[in-house]
mmCIF file of C-alpha atoms in Angstrom:
data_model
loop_
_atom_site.group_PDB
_atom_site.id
_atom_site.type_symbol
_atom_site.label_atom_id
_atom_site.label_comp_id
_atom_site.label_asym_id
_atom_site.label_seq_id
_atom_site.Cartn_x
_atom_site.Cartn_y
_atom_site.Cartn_z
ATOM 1 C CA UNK V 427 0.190 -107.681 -78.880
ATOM 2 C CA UNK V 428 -3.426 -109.047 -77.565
ATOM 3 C CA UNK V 429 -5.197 -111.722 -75.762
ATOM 4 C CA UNK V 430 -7.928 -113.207 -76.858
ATOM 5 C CA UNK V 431 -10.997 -115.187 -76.004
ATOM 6 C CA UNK V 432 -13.926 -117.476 -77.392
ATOM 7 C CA UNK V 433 -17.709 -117.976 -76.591
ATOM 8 C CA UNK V 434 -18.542 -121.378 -76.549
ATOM 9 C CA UNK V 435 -21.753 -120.873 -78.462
ATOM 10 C CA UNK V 436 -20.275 -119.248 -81.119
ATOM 11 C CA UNK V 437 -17.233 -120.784 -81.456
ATOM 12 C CA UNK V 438 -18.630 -124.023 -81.631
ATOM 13 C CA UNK V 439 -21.162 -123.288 -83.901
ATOM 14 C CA UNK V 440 -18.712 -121.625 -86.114
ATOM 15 C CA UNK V 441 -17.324 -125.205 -86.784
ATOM 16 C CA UNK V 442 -20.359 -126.285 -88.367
ATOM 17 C CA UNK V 443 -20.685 -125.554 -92.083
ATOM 18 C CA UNK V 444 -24.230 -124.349 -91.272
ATOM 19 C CA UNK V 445 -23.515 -122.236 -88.000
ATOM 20 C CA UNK V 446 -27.206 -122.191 -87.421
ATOM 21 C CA UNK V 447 -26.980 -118.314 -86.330
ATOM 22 C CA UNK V 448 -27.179 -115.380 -88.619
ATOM 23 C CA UNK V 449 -24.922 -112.906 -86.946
ATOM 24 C CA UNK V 450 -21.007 -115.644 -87.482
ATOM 25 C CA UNK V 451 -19.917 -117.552 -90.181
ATOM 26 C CA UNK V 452 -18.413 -120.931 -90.430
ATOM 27 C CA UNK V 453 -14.799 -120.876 -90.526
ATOM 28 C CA UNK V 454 -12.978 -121.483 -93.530
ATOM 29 C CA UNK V 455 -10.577 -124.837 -94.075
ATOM 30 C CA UNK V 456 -6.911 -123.557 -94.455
ATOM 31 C CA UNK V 457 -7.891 -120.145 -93.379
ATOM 32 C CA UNK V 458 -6.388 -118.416 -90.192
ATOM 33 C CA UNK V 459 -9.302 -119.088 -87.468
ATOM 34 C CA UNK V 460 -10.419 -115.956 -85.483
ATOM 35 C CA UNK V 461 -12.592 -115.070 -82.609
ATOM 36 C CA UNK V 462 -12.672 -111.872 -79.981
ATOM 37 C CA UNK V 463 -9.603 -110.179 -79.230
ATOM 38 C CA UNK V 464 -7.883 -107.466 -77.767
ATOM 39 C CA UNK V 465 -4.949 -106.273 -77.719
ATOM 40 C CA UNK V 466 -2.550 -102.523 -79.057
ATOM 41 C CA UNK V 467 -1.929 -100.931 -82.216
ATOM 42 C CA UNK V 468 1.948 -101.387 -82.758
ATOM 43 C CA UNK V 469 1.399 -99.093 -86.414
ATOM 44 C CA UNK V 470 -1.233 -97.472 -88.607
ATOM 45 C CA UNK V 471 -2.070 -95.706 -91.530
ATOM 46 C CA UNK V 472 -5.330 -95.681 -90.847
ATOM 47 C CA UNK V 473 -7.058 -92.410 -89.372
ATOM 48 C CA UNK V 474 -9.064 -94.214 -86.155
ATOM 49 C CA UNK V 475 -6.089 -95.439 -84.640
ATOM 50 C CA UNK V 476 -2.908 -94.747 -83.550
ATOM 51 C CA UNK V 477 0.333 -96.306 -81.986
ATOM 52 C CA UNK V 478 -0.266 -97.006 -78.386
ATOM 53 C CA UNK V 479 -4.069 -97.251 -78.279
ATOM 54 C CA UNK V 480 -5.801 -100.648 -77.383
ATOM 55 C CA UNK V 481 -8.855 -102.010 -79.933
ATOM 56 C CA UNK V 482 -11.109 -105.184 -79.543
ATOM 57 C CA UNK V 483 -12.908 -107.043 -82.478
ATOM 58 C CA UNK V 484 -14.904 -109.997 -82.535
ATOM 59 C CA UNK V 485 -12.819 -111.292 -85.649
ATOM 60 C CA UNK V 486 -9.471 -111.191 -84.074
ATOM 61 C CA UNK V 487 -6.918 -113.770 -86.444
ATOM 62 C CA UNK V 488 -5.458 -116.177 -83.781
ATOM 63 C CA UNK V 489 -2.123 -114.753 -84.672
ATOM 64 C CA UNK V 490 0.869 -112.919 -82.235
ATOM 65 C CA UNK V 491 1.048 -110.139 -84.949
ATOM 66 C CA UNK V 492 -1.774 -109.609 -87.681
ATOM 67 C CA UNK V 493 -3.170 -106.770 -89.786
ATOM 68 C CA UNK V 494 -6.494 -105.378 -89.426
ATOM 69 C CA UNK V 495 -8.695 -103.590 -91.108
ATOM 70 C CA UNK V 496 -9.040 -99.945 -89.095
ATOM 71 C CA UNK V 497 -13.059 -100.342 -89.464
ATOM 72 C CA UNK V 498 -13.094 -103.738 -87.698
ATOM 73 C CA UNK V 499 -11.324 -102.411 -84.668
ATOM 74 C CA UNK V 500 -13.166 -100.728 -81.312
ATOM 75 C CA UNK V 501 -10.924 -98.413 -79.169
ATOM 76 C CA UNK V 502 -11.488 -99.129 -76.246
ATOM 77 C CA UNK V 503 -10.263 -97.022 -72.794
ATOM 78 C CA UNK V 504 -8.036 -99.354 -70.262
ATOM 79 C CA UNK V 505 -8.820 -96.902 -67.257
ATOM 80 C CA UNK V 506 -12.540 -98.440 -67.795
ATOM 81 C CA UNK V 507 -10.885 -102.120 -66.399
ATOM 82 C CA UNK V 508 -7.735 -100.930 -64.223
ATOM 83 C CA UNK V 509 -5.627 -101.689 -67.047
ATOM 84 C CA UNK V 510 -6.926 -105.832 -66.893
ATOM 85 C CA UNK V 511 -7.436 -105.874 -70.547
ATOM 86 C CA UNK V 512 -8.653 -109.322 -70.776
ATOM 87 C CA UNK V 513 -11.777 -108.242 -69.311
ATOM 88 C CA UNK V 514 -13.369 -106.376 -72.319
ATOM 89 C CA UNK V 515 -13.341 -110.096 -73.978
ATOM 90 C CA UNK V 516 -15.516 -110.824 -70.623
ATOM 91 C CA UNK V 517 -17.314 -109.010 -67.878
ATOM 92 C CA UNK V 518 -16.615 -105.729 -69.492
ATOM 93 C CA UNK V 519 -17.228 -106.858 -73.365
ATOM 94 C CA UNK V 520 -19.976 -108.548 -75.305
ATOM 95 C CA UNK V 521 -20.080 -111.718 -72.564
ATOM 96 C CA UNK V 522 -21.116 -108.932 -69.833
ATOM 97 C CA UNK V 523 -23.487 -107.371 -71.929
ATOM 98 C CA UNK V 524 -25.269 -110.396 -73.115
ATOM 99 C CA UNK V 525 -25.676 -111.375 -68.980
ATOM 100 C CA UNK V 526 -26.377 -107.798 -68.160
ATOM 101 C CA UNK V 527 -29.038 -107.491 -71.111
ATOM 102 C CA UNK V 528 -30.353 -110.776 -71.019
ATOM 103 C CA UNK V 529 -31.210 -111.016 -67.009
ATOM 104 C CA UNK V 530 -32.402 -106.745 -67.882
ATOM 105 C CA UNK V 531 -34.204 -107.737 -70.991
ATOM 106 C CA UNK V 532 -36.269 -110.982 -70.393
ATOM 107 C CA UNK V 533 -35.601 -111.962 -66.496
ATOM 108 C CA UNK V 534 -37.958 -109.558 -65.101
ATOM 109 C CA UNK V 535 -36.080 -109.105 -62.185
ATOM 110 C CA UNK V 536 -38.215 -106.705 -59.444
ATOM 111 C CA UNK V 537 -36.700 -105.476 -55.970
ATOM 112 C CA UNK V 538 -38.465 -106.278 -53.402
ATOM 113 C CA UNK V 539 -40.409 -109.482 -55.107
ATOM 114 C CA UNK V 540 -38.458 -112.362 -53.207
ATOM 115 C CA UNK V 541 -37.537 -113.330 -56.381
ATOM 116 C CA UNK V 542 -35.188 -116.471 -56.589
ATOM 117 C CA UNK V 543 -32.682 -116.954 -59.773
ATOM 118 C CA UNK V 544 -31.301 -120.006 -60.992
ATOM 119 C CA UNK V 545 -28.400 -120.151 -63.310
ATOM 120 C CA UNK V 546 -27.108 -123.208 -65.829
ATOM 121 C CA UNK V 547 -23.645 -122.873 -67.101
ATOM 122 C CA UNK V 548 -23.332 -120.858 -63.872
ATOM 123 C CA UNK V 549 -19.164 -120.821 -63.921
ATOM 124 C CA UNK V 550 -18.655 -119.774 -67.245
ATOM 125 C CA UNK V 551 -18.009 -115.751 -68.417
ATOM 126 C CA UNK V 552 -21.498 -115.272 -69.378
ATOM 127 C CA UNK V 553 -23.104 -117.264 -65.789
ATOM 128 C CA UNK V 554 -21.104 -115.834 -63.355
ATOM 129 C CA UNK V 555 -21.620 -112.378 -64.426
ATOM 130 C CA UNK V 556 -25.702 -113.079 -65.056
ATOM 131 C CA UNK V 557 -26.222 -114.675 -61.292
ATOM 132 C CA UNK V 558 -24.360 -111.783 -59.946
ATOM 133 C CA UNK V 559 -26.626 -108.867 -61.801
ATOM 134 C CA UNK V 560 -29.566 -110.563 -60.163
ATOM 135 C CA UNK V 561 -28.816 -110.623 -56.882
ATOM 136 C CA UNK V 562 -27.434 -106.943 -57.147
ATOM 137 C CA UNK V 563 -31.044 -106.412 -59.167
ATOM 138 C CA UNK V 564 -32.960 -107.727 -56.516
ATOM 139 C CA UNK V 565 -33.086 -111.479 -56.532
ATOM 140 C CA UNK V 566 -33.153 -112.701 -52.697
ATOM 141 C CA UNK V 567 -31.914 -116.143 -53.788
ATOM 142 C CA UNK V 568 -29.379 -116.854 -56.606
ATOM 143 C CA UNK V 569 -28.232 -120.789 -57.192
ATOM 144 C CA UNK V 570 -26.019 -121.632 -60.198
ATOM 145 C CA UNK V 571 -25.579 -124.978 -61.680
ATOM 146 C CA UNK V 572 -22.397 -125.987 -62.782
ATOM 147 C CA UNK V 573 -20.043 -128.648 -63.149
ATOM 148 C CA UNK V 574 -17.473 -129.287 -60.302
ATOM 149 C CA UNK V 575 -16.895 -129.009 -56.864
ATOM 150 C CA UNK V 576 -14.324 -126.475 -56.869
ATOM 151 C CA UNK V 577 -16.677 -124.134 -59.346
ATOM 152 C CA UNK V 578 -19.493 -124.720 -56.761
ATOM 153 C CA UNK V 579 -17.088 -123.049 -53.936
ATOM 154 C CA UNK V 580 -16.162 -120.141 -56.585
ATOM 155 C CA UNK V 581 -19.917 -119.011 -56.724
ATOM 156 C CA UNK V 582 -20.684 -119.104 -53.508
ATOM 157 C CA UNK V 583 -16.972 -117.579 -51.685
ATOM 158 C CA UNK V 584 -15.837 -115.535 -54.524
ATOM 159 C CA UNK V 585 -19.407 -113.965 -56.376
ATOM 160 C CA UNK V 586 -22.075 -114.546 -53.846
ATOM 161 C CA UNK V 587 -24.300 -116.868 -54.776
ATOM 162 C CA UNK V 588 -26.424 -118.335 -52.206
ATOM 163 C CA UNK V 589 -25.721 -121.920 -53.462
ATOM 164 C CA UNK V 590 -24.612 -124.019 -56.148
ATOM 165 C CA UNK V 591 -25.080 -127.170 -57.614
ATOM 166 C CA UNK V 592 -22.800 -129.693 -58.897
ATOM 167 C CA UNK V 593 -24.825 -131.419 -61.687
ATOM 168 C CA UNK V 594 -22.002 -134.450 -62.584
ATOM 169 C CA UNK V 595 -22.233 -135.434 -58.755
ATOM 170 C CA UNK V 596 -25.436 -134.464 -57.166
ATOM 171 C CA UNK V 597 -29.084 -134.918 -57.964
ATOM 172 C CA UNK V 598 -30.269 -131.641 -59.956
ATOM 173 C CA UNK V 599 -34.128 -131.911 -59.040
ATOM 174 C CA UNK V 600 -33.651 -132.532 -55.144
ATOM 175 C CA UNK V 601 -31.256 -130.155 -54.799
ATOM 176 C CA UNK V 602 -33.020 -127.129 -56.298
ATOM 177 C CA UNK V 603 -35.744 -128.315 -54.088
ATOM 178 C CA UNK V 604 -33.294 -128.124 -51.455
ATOM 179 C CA UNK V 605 -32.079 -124.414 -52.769
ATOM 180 C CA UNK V 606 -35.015 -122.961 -53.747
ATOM 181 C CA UNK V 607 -37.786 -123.306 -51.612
ATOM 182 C CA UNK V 608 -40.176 -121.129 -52.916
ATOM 183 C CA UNK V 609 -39.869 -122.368 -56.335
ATOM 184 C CA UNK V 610 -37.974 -120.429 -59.316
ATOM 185 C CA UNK V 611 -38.557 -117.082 -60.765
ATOM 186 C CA UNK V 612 -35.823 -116.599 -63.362
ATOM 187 C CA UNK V 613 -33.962 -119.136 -65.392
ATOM 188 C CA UNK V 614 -30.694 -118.154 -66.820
ATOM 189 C CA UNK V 615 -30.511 -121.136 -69.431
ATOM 190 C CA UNK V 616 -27.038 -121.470 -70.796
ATOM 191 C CA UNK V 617 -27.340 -125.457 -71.416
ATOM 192 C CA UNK V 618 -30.662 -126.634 -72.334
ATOM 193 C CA UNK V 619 -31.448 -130.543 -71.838
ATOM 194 C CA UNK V 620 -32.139 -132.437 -69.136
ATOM 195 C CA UNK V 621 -30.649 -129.652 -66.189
ATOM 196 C CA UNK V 622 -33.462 -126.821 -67.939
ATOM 197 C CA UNK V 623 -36.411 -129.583 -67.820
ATOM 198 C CA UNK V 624 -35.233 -130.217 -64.508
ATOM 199 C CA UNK V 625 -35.229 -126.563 -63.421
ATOM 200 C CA UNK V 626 -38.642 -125.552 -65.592
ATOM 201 C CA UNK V 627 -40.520 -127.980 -63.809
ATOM 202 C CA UNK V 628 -39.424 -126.227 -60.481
ATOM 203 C CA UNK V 629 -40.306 -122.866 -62.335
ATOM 204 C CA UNK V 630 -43.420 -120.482 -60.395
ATOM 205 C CA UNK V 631 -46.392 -118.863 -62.650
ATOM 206 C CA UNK V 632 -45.597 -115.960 -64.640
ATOM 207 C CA UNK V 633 -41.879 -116.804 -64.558
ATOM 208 C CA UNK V 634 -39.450 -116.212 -67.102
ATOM 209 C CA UNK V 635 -36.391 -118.033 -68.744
ATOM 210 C CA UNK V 636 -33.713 -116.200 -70.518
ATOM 211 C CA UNK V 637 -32.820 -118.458 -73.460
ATOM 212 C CA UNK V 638 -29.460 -117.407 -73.954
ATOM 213 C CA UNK V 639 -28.041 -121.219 -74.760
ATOM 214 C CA UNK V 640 -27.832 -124.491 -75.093
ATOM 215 C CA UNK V 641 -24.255 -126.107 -75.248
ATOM 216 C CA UNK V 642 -25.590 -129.346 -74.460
ATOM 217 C CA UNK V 643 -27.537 -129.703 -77.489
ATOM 218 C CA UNK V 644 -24.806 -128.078 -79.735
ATOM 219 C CA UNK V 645 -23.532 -131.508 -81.072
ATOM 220 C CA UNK V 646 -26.787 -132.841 -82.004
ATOM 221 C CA UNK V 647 -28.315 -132.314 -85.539
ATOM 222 C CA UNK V 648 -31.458 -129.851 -83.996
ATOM 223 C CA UNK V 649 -32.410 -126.512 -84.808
ATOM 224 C CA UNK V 650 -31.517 -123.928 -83.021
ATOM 225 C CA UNK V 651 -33.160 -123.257 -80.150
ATOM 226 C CA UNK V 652 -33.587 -127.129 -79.686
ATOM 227 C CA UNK V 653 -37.757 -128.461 -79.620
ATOM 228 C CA UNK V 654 -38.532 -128.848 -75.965
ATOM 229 C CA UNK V 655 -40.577 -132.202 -74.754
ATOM 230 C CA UNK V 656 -44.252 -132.241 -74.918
ATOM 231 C CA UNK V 657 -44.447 -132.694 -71.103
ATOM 232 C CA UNK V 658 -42.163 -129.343 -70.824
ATOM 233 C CA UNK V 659 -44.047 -127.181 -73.245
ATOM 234 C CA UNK V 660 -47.081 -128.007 -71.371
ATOM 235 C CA UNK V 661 -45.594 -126.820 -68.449
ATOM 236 C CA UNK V 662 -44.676 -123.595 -69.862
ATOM 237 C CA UNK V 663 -47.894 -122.868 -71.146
ATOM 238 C CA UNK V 664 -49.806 -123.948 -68.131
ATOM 239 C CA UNK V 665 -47.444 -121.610 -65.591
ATOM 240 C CA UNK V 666 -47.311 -119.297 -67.797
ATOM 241 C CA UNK V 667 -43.988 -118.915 -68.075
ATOM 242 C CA UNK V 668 -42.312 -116.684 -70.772
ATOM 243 C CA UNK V 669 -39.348 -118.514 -72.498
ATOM 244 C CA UNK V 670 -37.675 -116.210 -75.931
ATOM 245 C CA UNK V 671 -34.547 -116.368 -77.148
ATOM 246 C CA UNK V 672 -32.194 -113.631 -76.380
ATOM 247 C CA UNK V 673 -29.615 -112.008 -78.975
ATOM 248 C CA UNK V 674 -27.359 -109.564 -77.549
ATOM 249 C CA UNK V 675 -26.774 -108.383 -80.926
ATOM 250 C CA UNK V 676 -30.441 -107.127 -81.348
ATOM 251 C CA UNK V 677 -29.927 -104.832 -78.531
ATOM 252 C CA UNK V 678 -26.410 -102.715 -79.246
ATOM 253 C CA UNK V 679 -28.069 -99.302 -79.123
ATOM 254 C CA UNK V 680 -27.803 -99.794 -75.161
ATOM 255 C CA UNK V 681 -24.255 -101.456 -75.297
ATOM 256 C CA UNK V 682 -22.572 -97.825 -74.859
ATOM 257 C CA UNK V 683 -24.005 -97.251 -71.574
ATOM 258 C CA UNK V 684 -24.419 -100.957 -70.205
ATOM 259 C CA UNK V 685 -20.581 -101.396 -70.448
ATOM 260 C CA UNK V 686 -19.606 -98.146 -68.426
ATOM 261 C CA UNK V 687 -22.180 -99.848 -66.004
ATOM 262 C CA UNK V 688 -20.498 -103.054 -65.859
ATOM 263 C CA UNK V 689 -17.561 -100.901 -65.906
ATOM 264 C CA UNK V 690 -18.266 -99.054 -62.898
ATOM 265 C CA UNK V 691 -19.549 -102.116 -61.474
ATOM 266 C CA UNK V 692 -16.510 -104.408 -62.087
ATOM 267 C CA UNK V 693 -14.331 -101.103 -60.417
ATOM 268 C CA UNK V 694 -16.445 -100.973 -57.337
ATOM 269 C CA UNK V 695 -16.161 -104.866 -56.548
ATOM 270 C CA UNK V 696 -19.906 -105.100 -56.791
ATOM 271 C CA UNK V 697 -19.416 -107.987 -59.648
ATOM 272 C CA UNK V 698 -16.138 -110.138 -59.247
ATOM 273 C CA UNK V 699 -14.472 -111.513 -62.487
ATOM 274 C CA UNK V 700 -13.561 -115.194 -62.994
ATOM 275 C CA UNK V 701 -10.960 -115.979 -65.511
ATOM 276 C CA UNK V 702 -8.792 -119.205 -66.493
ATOM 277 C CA UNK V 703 -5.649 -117.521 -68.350
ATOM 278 C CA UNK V 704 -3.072 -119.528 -70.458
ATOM 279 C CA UNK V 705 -0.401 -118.093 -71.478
ATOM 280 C CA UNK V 706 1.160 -118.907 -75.304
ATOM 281 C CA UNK V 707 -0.754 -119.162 -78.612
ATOM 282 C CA UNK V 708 0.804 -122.395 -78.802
ATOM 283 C CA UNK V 709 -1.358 -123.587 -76.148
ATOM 284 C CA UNK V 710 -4.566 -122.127 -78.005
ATOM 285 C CA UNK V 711 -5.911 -125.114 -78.854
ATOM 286 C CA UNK V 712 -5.504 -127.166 -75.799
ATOM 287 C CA UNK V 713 -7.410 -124.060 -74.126
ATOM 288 C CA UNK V 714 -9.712 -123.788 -76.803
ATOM 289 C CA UNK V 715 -10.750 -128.472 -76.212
ATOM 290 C CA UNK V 716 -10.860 -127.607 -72.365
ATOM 291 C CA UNK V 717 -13.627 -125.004 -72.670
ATOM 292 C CA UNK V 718 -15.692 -127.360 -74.570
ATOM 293 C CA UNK V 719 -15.441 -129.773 -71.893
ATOM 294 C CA UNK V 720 -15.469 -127.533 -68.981
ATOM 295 C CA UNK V 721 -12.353 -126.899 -68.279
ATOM 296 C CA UNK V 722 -12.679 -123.174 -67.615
ATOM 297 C CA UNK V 723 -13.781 -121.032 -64.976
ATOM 298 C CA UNK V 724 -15.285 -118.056 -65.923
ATOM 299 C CA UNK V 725 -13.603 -116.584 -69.031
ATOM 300 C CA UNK V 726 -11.137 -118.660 -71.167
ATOM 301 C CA UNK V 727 -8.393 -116.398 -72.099
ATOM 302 C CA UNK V 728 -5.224 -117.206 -74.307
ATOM 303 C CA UNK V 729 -2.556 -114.329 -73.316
ATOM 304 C CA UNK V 730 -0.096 -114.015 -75.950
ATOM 305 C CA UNK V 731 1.794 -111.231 -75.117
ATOM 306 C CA UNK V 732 2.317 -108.427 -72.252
#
């Protein structure tokens, strides 16, 4: 029994032969597709697990039952998320780590700085967990950028972002202009593309973006990260702003103690969780098309049994 989830960034990539990443392969035609799971051991000869406890791992088969190797499996403690499982494939897995690491890692985020955030992608699992770390880190401002009206209203009422901005309706540039008066400090860049040259040329000196993707370039035959413009790169260099690519994966040996944190955090109601659930692995795919276009809010899980 499990649910399970997909990043966008890897999942997509994974359908390239070439996944342009070093840390997934491509999936295999005819072979079962997989991605993160969770879910509880029914049986098991194996010595790490027993009957009853609940394991996660990133290669879960898209399956109702399946057979796992013991070593691939993480047991994982249900008190840590009130018993909402489907959050250790989100705010309390590797999609909160990579926002909690990322904005930690490369945002530079100081209390007391009047620092303002912006977020791309700002709806999605990894987003709307990153804009909420830095306001509770010390960002004064936080605006995410996302792609609907009724996403806009879920940052603002339901995770506290100071605004939001609806890129498919309103004018990007004017309207961080509009939200972020004192220019930009930290740029969580889930997108790439026009919305990040329209947010780095808003970007202070001595700013920072956390590269952490680019789904709008994901379809185009690029290298990964995509070349920026010449106009852009000059930017960056004249502002002095610090723009590297950020791999959760290079950073596990703090993944013990940053997930108690989100954890704790999640518990407390200091970070809300956003999640689109569908219910039936017969519905996988349907989920799986409406993530790639936007379909989700926050995390897209598939639940496929209680």
């Amino acid at each position: 029994r499990y649910r399970r989830s997909s990043s966008t960034h890897d999942r997509r990539c994974r359908m390239n032969e070439d996944t342009g990443v070093d840390y997934v392969t491509p999936w295999q035609l005819s072979e079962c597709v997989d991605g993160g799971g969770v879910g509880v051991v029914e049986s098991s000869l194996c010595s790490t697990c027993s009957e009853g406890d609940v394991v996660t791992s990133f290669n879960w088969p898209w399956q109702t039952n399946a057979v796992v190797k013991g070593s691939a499996l993480q047991k994982v403690d249900p008190q840590m998320v009130d018993g909402r499982l489907s959050y250790f494939l989100g705010a309390v897995g590797i999609t909160g780590l990579t926002a909690l690491l990322g904005v930690r890692e490369k945002g530079n985020v100081t209390k007391g700085a009047n620092q303002t955030m912006v977020v791309s992608g700002a709806a999605g699992a990894c987003g709307s967990v990153a804009g909420q770390i830095g306001r509770l880190d010390g960002c004064v401002r936080v605006v995410g950028i996302c792609g609907s009206d009724e996403k806009c209203k879920a940052l603002v009422d339901e995770l506290g972002f100071s605004a939001a901005i609806n890129y498919r309706r309103e004018d990007v540039p004017t309207r961080l202009k509009e939200c972020c008066p004192d220019g930009i400090d930290v740029y969580f860049d889930n997108v790439g593309g026009a919305i990040s040259d329209a947010v780095i040329t808003q970007m202070n000196a001595d700013s920072h973006v956390v590269l952490c993707g680019q789904i709008s370039q994901y379809n185009k035959d690029v290298p990964y990260p995509p070349p920026l413009s010449d106009e852009i790169t000059e930017t960056l260099r004249r502002r002095n702003v610090t723009r590297e690519r950020f791999t959760v994966l290079n950073y596990m040996n703090k993944a013990e103690a940053s997930l108690c944190e989100l954890g704790q955090l999640v518990q407390s109601g200091q970070i809300n969780v956003l999640e689109t659930v569908v219910n039936g692995i017969e519905n996988m795919g349907d989920a799986f098309c409406s993530m790639m276009t936007g379909g989700n809010i926050g995390k897209q899980i598939i639940k496929i049994s209680e």
